[in-house]
XYZ file of C-alpha atoms in Angstrom:
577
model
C -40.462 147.377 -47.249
C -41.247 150.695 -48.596
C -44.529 152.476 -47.922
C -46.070 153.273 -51.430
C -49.623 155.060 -51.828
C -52.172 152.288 -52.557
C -52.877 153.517 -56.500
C -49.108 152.193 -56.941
C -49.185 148.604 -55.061
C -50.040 146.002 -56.420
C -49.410 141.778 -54.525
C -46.627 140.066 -55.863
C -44.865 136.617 -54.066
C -42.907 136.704 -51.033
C -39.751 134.158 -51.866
C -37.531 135.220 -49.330
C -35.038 134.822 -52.060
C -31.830 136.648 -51.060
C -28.853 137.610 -53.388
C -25.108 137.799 -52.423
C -25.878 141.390 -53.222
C -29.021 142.269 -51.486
C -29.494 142.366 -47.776
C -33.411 142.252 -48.185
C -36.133 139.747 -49.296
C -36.782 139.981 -53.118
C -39.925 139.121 -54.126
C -38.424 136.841 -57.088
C -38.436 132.669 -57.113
C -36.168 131.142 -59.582
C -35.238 128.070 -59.425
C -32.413 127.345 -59.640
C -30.861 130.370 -57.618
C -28.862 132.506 -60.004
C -25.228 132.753 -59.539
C -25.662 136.756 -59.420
C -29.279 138.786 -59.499
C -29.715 142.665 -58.443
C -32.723 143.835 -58.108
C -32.407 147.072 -56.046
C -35.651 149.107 -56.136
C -38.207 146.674 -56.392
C -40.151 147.729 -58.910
C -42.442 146.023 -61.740
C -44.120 146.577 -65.123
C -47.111 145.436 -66.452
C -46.456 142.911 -69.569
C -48.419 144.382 -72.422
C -51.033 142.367 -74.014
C -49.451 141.975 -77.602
C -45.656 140.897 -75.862
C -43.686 139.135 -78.105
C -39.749 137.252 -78.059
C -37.944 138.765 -80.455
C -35.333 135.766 -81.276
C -32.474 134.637 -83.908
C -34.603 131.812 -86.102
C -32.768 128.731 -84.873
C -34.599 124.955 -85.302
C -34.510 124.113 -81.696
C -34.370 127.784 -80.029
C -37.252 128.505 -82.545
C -39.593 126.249 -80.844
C -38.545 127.112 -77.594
C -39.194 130.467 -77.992
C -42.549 129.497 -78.988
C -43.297 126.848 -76.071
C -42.309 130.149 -73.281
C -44.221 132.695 -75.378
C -47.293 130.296 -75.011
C -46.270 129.788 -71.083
C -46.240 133.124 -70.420
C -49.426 134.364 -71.882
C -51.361 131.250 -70.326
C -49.595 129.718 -66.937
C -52.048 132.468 -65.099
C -49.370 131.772 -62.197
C -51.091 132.786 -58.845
C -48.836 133.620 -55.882
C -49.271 131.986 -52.466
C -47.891 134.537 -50.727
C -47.914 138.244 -51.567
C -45.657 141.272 -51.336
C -46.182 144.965 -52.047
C -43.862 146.215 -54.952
C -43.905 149.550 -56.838
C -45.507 149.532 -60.253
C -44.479 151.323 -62.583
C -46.693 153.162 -64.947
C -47.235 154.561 -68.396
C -45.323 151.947 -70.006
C -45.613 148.273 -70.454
C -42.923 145.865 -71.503
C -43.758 145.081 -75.492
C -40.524 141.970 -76.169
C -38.246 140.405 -74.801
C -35.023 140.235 -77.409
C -33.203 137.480 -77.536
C -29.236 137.615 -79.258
C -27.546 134.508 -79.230
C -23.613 135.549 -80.204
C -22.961 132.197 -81.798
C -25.970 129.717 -83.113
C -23.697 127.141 -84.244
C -22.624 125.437 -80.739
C -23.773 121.725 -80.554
C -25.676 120.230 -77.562
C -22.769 118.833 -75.790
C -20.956 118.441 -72.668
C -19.436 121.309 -71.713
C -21.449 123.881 -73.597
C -21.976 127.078 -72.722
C -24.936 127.441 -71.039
C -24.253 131.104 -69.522
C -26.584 133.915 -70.028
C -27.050 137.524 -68.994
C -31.070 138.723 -68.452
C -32.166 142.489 -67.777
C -34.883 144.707 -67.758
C -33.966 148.101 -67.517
C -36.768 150.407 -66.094
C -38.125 152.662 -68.286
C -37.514 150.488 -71.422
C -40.786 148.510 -73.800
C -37.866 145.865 -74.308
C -36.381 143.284 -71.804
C -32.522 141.781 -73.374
C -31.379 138.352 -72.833
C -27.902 137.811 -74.219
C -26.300 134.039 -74.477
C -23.353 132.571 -76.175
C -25.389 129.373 -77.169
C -28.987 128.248 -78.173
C -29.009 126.155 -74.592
C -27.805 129.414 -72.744
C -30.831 131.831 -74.440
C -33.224 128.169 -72.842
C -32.170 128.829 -69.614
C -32.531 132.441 -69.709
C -35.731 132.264 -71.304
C -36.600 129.824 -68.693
C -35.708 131.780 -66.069
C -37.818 134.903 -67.493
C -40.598 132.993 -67.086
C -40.113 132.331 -63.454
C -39.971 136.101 -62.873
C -43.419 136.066 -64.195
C -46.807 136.523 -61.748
C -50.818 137.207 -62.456
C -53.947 136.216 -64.499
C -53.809 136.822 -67.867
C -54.434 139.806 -69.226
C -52.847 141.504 -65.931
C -49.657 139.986 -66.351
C -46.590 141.612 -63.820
C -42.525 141.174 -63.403
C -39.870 143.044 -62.325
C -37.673 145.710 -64.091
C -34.374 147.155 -63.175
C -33.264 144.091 -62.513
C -30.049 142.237 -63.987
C -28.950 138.661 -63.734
C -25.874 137.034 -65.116
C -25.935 133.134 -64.487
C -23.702 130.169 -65.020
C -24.024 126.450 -64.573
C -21.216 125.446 -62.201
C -21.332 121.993 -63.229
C -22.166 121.029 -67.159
C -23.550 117.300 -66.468
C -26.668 117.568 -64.280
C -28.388 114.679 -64.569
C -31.565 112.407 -64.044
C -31.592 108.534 -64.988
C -34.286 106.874 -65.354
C -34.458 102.989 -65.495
C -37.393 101.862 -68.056
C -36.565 98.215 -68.111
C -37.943 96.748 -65.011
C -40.830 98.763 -65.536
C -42.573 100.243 -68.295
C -42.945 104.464 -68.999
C -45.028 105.242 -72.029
C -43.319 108.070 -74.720
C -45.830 110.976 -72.790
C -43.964 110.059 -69.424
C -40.584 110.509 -70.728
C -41.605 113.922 -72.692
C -42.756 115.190 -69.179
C -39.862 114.366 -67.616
C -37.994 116.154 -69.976
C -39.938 119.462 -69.983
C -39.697 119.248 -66.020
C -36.026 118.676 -66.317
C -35.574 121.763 -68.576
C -37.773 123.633 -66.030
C -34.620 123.072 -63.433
C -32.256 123.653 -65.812
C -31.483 119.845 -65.772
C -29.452 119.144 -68.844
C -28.817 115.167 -69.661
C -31.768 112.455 -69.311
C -29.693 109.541 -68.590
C -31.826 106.782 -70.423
C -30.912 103.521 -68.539
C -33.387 101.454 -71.306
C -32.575 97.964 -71.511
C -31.621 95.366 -68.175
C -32.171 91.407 -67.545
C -35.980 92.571 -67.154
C -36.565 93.493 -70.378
C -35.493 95.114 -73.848
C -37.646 97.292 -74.894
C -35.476 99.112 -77.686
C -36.954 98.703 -81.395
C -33.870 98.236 -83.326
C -33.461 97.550 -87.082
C -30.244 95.258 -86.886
C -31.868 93.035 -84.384
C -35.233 92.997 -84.154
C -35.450 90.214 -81.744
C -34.338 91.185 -79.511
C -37.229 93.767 -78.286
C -39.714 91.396 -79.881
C -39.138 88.234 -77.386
C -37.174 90.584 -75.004
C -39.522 93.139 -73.884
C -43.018 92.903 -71.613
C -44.819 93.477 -75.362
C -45.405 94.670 -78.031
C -47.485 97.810 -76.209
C -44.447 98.161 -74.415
C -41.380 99.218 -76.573
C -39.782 102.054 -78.223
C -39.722 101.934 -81.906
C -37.460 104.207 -83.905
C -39.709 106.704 -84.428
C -40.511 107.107 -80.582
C -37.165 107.481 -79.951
C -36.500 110.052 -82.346
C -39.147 111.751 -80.718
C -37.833 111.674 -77.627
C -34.259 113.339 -78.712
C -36.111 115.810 -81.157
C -38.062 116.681 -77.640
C -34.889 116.411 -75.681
C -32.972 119.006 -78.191
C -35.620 121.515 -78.055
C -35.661 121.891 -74.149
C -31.793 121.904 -73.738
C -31.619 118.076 -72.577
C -28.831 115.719 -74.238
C -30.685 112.141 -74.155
C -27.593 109.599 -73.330
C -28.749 106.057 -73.734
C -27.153 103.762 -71.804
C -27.252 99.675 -72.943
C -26.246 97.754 -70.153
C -23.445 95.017 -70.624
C -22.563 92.725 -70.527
C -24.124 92.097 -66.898
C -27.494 92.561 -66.452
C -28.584 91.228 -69.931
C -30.773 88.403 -69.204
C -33.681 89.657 -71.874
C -31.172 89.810 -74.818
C -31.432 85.065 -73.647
C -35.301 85.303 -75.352
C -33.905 85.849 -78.796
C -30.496 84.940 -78.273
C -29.916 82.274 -75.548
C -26.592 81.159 -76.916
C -24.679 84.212 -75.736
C -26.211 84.676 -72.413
C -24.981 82.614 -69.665
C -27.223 81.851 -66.367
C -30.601 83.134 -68.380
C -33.797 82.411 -66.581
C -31.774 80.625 -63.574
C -33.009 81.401 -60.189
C -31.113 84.875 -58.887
C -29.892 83.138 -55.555
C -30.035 79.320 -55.477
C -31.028 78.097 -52.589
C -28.234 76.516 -49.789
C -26.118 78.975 -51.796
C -24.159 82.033 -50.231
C -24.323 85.344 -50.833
C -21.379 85.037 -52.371
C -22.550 81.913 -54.829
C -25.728 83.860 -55.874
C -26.232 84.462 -59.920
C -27.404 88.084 -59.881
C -27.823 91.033 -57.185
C -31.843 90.901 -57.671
C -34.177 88.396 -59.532
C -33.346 88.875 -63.583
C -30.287 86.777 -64.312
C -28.355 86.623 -67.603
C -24.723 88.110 -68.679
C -23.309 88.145 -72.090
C -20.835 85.530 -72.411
C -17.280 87.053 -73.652
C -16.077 83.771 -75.179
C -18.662 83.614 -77.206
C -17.687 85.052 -80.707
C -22.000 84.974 -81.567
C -21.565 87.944 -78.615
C -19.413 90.428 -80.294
C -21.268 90.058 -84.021
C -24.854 90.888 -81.688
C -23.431 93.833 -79.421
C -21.571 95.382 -82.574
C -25.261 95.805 -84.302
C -26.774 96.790 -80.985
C -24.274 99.427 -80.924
C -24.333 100.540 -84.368
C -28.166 101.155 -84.302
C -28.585 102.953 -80.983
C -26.081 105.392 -81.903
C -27.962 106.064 -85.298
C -30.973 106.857 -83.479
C -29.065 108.701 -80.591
C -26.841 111.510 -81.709
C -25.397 112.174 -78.026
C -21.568 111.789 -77.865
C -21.772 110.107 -74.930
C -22.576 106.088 -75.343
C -23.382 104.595 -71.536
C -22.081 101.066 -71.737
C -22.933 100.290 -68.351
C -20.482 97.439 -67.072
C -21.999 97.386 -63.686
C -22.609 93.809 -60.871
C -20.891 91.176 -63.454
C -21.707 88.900 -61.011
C -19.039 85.187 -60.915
C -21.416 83.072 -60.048
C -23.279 83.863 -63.501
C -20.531 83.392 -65.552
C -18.928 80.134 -63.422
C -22.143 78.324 -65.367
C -21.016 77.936 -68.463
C -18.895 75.024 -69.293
C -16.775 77.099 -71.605
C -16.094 79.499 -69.218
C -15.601 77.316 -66.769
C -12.785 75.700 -68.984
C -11.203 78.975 -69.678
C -11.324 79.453 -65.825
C -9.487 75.461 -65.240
C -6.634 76.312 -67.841
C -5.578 79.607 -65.445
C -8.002 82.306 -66.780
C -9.505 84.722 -64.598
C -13.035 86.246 -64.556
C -11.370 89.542 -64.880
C -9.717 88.737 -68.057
C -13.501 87.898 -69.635
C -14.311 91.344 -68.628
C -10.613 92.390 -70.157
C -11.366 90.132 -73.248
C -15.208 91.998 -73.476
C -14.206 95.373 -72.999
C -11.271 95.319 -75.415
C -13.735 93.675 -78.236
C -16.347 96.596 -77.647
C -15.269 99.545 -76.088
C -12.900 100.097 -79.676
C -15.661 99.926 -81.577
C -17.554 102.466 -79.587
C -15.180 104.664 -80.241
C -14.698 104.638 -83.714
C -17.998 105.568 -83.791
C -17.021 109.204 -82.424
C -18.409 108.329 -79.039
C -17.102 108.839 -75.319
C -18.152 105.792 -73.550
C -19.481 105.823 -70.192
C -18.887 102.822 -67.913
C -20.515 102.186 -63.950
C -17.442 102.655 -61.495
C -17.203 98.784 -60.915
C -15.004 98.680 -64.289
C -12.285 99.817 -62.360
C -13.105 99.741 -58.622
C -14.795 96.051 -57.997
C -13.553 93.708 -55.570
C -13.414 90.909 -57.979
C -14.116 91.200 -61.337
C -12.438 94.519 -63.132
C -9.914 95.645 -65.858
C -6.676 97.226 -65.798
C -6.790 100.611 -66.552
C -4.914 100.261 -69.173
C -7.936 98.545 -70.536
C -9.860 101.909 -70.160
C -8.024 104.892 -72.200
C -8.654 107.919 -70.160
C -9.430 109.908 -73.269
C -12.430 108.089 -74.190
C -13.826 106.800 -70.732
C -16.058 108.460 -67.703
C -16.742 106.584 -65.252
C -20.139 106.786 -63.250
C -19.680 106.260 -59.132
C -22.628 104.498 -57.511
C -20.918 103.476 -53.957
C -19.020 104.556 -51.100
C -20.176 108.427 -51.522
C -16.929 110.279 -51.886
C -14.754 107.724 -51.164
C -15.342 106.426 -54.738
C -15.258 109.788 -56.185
C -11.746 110.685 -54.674
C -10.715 106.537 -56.013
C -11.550 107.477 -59.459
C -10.248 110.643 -60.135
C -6.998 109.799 -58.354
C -6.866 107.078 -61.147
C -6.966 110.324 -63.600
C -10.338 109.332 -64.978
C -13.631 111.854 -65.583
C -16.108 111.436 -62.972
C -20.180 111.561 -62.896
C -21.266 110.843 -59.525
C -24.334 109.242 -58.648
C -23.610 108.076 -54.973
C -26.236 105.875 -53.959
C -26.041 106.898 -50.109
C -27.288 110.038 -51.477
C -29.005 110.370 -54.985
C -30.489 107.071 -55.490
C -34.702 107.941 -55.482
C -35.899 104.521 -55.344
C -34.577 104.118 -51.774
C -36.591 103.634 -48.631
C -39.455 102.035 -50.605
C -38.934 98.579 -48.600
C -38.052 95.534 -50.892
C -40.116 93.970 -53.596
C -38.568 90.482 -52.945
C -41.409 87.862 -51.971
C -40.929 85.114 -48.936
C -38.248 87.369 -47.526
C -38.023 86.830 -43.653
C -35.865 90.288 -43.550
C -39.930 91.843 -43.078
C -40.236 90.055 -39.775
C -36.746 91.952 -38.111
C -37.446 95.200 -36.277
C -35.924 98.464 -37.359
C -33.473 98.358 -40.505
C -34.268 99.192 -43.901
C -37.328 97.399 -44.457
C -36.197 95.322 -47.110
C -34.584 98.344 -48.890
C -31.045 97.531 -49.764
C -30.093 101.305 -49.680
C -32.351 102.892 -47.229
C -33.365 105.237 -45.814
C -35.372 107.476 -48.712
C -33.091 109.857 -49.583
C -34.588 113.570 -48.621
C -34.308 116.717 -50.757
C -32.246 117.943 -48.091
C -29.406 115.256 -48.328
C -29.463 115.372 -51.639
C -29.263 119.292 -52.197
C -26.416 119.265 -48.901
C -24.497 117.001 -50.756
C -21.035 118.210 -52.419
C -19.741 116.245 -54.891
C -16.363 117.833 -54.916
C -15.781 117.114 -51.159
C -13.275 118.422 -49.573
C -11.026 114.888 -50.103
C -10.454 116.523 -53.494
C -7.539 118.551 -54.816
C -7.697 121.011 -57.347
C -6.977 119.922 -60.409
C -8.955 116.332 -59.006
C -11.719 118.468 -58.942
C -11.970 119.389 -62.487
C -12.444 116.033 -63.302
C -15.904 115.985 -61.917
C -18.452 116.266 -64.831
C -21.912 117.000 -62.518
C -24.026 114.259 -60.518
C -27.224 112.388 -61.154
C -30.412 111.360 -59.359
C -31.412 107.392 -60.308
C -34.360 106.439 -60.525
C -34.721 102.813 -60.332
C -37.795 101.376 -61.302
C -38.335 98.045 -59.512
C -40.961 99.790 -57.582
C -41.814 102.755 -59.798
C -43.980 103.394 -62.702
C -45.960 106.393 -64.630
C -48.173 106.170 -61.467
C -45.668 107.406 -59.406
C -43.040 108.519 -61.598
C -43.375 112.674 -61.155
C -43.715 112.383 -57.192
C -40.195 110.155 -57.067
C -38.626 112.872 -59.036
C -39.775 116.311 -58.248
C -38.608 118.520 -56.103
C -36.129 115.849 -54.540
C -34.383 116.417 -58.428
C -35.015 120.015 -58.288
C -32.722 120.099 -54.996
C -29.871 118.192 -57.420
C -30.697 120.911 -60.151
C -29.779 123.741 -57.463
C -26.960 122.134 -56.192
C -25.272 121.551 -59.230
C -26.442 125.077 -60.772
C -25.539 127.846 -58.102
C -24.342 125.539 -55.667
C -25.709 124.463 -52.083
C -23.550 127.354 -49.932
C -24.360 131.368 -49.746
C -21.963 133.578 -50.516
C -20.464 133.209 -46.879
C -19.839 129.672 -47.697
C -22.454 128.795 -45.583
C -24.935 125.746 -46.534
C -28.364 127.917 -47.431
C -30.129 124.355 -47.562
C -32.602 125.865 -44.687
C -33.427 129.179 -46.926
C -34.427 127.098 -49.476
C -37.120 125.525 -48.184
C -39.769 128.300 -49.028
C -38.459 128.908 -52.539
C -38.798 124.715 -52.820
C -41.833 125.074 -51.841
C -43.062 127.569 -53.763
C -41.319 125.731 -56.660
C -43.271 122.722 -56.305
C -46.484 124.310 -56.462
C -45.520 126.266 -59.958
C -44.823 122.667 -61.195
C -47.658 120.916 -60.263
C -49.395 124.166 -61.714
C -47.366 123.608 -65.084
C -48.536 119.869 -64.908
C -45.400 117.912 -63.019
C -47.047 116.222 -59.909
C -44.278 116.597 -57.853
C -44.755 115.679 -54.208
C -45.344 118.542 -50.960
C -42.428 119.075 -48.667
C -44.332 120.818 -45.994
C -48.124 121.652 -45.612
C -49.532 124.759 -46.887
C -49.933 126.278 -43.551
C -45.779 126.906 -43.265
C -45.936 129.339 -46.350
C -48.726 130.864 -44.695
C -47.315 131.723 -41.649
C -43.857 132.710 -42.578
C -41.200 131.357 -40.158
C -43.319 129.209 -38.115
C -42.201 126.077 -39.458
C -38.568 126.984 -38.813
C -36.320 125.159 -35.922
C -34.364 126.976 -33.513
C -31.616 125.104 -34.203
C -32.070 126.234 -37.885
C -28.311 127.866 -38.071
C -26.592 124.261 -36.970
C -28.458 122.691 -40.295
C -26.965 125.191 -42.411
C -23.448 124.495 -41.384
């Protein structure tokens, strides 16, 4: 710390956050960490009344621009912690400017998201310099982190420099609105959180056996008899709402339409094409092994059925009208045998030397073509390729035009998949599945009565921000050139026991320890896990979301921040390794 006379001191927050660069505490929290930030004399500037952003017009950075110049004159962001820091007087800083070196880059995977942010001391003008719309975001985001006081007295740092990268370009959040409803406002707030954490793809899982709550032109039945009601869908309009939203916070909204299991609401308006619809999941006297579907919903699309193909093409057609993302989830996930082993025609196929993975051959080959022509990467659940019983020869899945999405096994799956020469977004259950550790929602279920286990949770225990931020994705069972084949990771939210009531506290900050990880990376520059540092900044994180209006849930009591290192273990250096 250096000693200042008291006419040039002013309170700013104590982060603790440490560059590779700096041996000292800067009194800077962004979130995510910054690949690179120096900072070396610790001074600040007042922000003058009249700032302004200074940007390249630009339809979605345009309204960005607008949505941080209005954050920044009103968040009135009040440390919990403070910090002397030299101010610097006779000067305050007037703009930021913003140069974007090519407008024309598409929101995309694999866009350049890079940008370089200073404030040189001494200068009315703070540069931000980006290669993309969706890099100038994040900058712009993270110049509003820097930001502290009430308005009008309004402080941040100059002589400071940052140049930051995304180390992975898919980082992810799905959320399941089938079993359970989330209104338009819900999905808009998860959004703006997600830009907030330089989150970049909401993963819309919309439609399951539950219900189908997706207007769509072609087949309007299908939402009207399919969903919970008529209160409870998404019409066109909503969901171009929801992309136009998505677009101007540097989020690609990738719908995903799951078949052809878990499709038992598509059997209200078309029961001909859905096999074991409105059958009970797990008959009883039946094994595992026998059972219909992995929860209560049953229902898969029936390949043989040529009714099938003429209803998924005009699913397909009108969700990517309304989505422009060139990624088309297809899901493909727990085709269950017992579902399918129903149907009498099936059944005959099955007698005459068929096999169940030839329906999912016969399915995939009628769809996944069509997909494509429509200039779309399709995104299947691993079980395509990796399920014990029912999956296609790769051959059936052109590497070109297929990513596969892991849910099991942790690495182990990861390593499977891109051995197999095959993209890779990973979603390992064991470690970024959110709806974990909740107990079960299943009724007359005797697993309640047995001491210890999961509770009724299939995938417990809840999965902490700290597993889920120690997490690497690229483990170390990956080579090289294996490891270039992993797009990001996502956090899943599934919503058998989640609504808007809890929605925020599921996500946040467990998501903003994903949005770290997959940003700057969970390691120092030592190589050493930092998941321990972070705990402060998290915290301090959380509280300037639920200031901006994202409930997100505490990870320690107040008193910790209060008392810096009192909360600590001794045993704080084994964590980290």
């Amino acid at each position: 710390m250096v000693t200042l006379s008291k006419s040039h001191v002013i309170l700013i927050p104590l982060l603790f956050f440490v560059s590779p660069l700096l041996s000292t505490s800067t009194p800077i929290n962004i979130w995510p960490k910054p690949r690179y930030l120096s900072w070396p004399q610790h001074k600040a500037v007042v922000l003058s009344p009249e700032f302004t952003i200074i940007a390249p017009k630009h339809q979605y950075l345009s309204a960005s621009v607008t949505r941080y110049l209005n954050l920044v004159r009103s968040e009135n962001y009040s440390p919990l912690v403070t910090h002397p820091v030299k101010l610097m007087k006779g000067y305050t800083l007037s703009n930021l400017k913003v140069i974007v070196t090519d407008l024309s880059l598409p929101l995309h995977h694999g866009v350049d998201e890079s940008y370089n942010l200073s404030i040189p001391i001494g200068s009315s003008s703070a540069h931000l310099l980006a290669r993309s719309v969706w890099g100038a975001m994040r900058g712009l985001e993270t110049f509003s982190q820097m930001i502290w006081g009430t308005s009008p007295d309004l402080y941040l740092p100059v002589g400071i420099s940052i140049q930051d990268s995304p180390l992975f370009g898919h980082r992810g959040v799905l959320l399941d609105t089938s079993r359970n409803y989330y209104g338009v406002d819900d999905i808009m707030r998860t959004i703006k959180a997600m830009s907030a954490n330089k989150l970049n793809v909401f993963h819309w899982h919309i439609t399951d056996s539950q219900s189908f709550p997706l207007v769509l032109p072609s087949e309007p039945s299908l939402a009207a008899k399919g969903s919970y009601g008529l209160d409870m869908v998404y019409t066109p309009k909503d969901v171009s709402k929801i992309v136009q939203y998505g677009f101007e916070h540097g989020v690609r909204v990738l719908p995903e339409i799951d078949t052809p299991g878990h499709t038992g609401s598509w059997g209200e308006a078309y029961p001909e094409i859905v096999t074991c619809a409105n059958m009970f999941w797990w008959p009883a006297g039946k094994s595992w092994d026998e059972r219909l579907a992995s929860e209560p919903g049953t229902g898969q699309l029936n390949p043989l059925s040529p009714k099938t193909y003429d209803v998924v093409r005009n699913v397909i057609q009108d969700v990517v009208k309304q989505f422009p993302e060139s990624f088309f989830h297809g899901g493909g996930d727990e085709v269950i045998p017992g579902c399918w082993k129903t149907d009498p025609a099936i059944n005959s196929f099955l007698s005459s030397g068929g096999t169940l993975s030839q329906l999912l051959e016969k399915y995939i080959n009628s769809t996944l073509p069509y997909i494509v022509s429509k200039n779309r990467t399709v995104v299947y659940w691993e079980d395509v390729l990796l399920d014990a019983q029912i999956k296609v020869d790769p051959s059936v899945l052109p590497k070109e035009h297929t990513i596969l999405q892991t849910w099991n096994n942790g690495p182990e799956n990861t390593k499977r998949i891109v051995a197999a020469g095959y993209r890779v977004i990973v979603s390992s259950s064991e470690f970024y599945y959110l709806d974990c550790g909740h107990g079960g929602f299943l009724g007359n279920d005797s697993i309640y009565d047995q001491r210890g286990g999961g509770g009724g949770s299939w995938c417990a225990p809840f999965k902490t921000w700290q597993s889920i931020y120690n997490y690497d994705i690229t483990d170390g069972l990956l080579d090289e050139e294996e490891r270039k084949l992993v797009l990001g990771g996502e956090v899943a939210l599934w919503s058998e026991q989640a609504d808007s009531t809890v929605l925020d506290s599921r996500l946040w900050p467990r998501a903003s320890a994903l949005a770290e990880s997959l940003w700057s990376g969970n390691r120092d520059e030592k190589g050493v896990k930092r998941c321990g540092k972070a705990v402060d900044r998290l915290h301090l994180w959380r509280h300037r979301m639920v200031i901006r209006g994202i409930g997100a849930e505490p990870i320690q009591p107040l008193w910790c921040l209060k008392n810096p290192g009192m909360c600590n273990t001794v045993h704080g250096a084994l964590q980290d390794r």
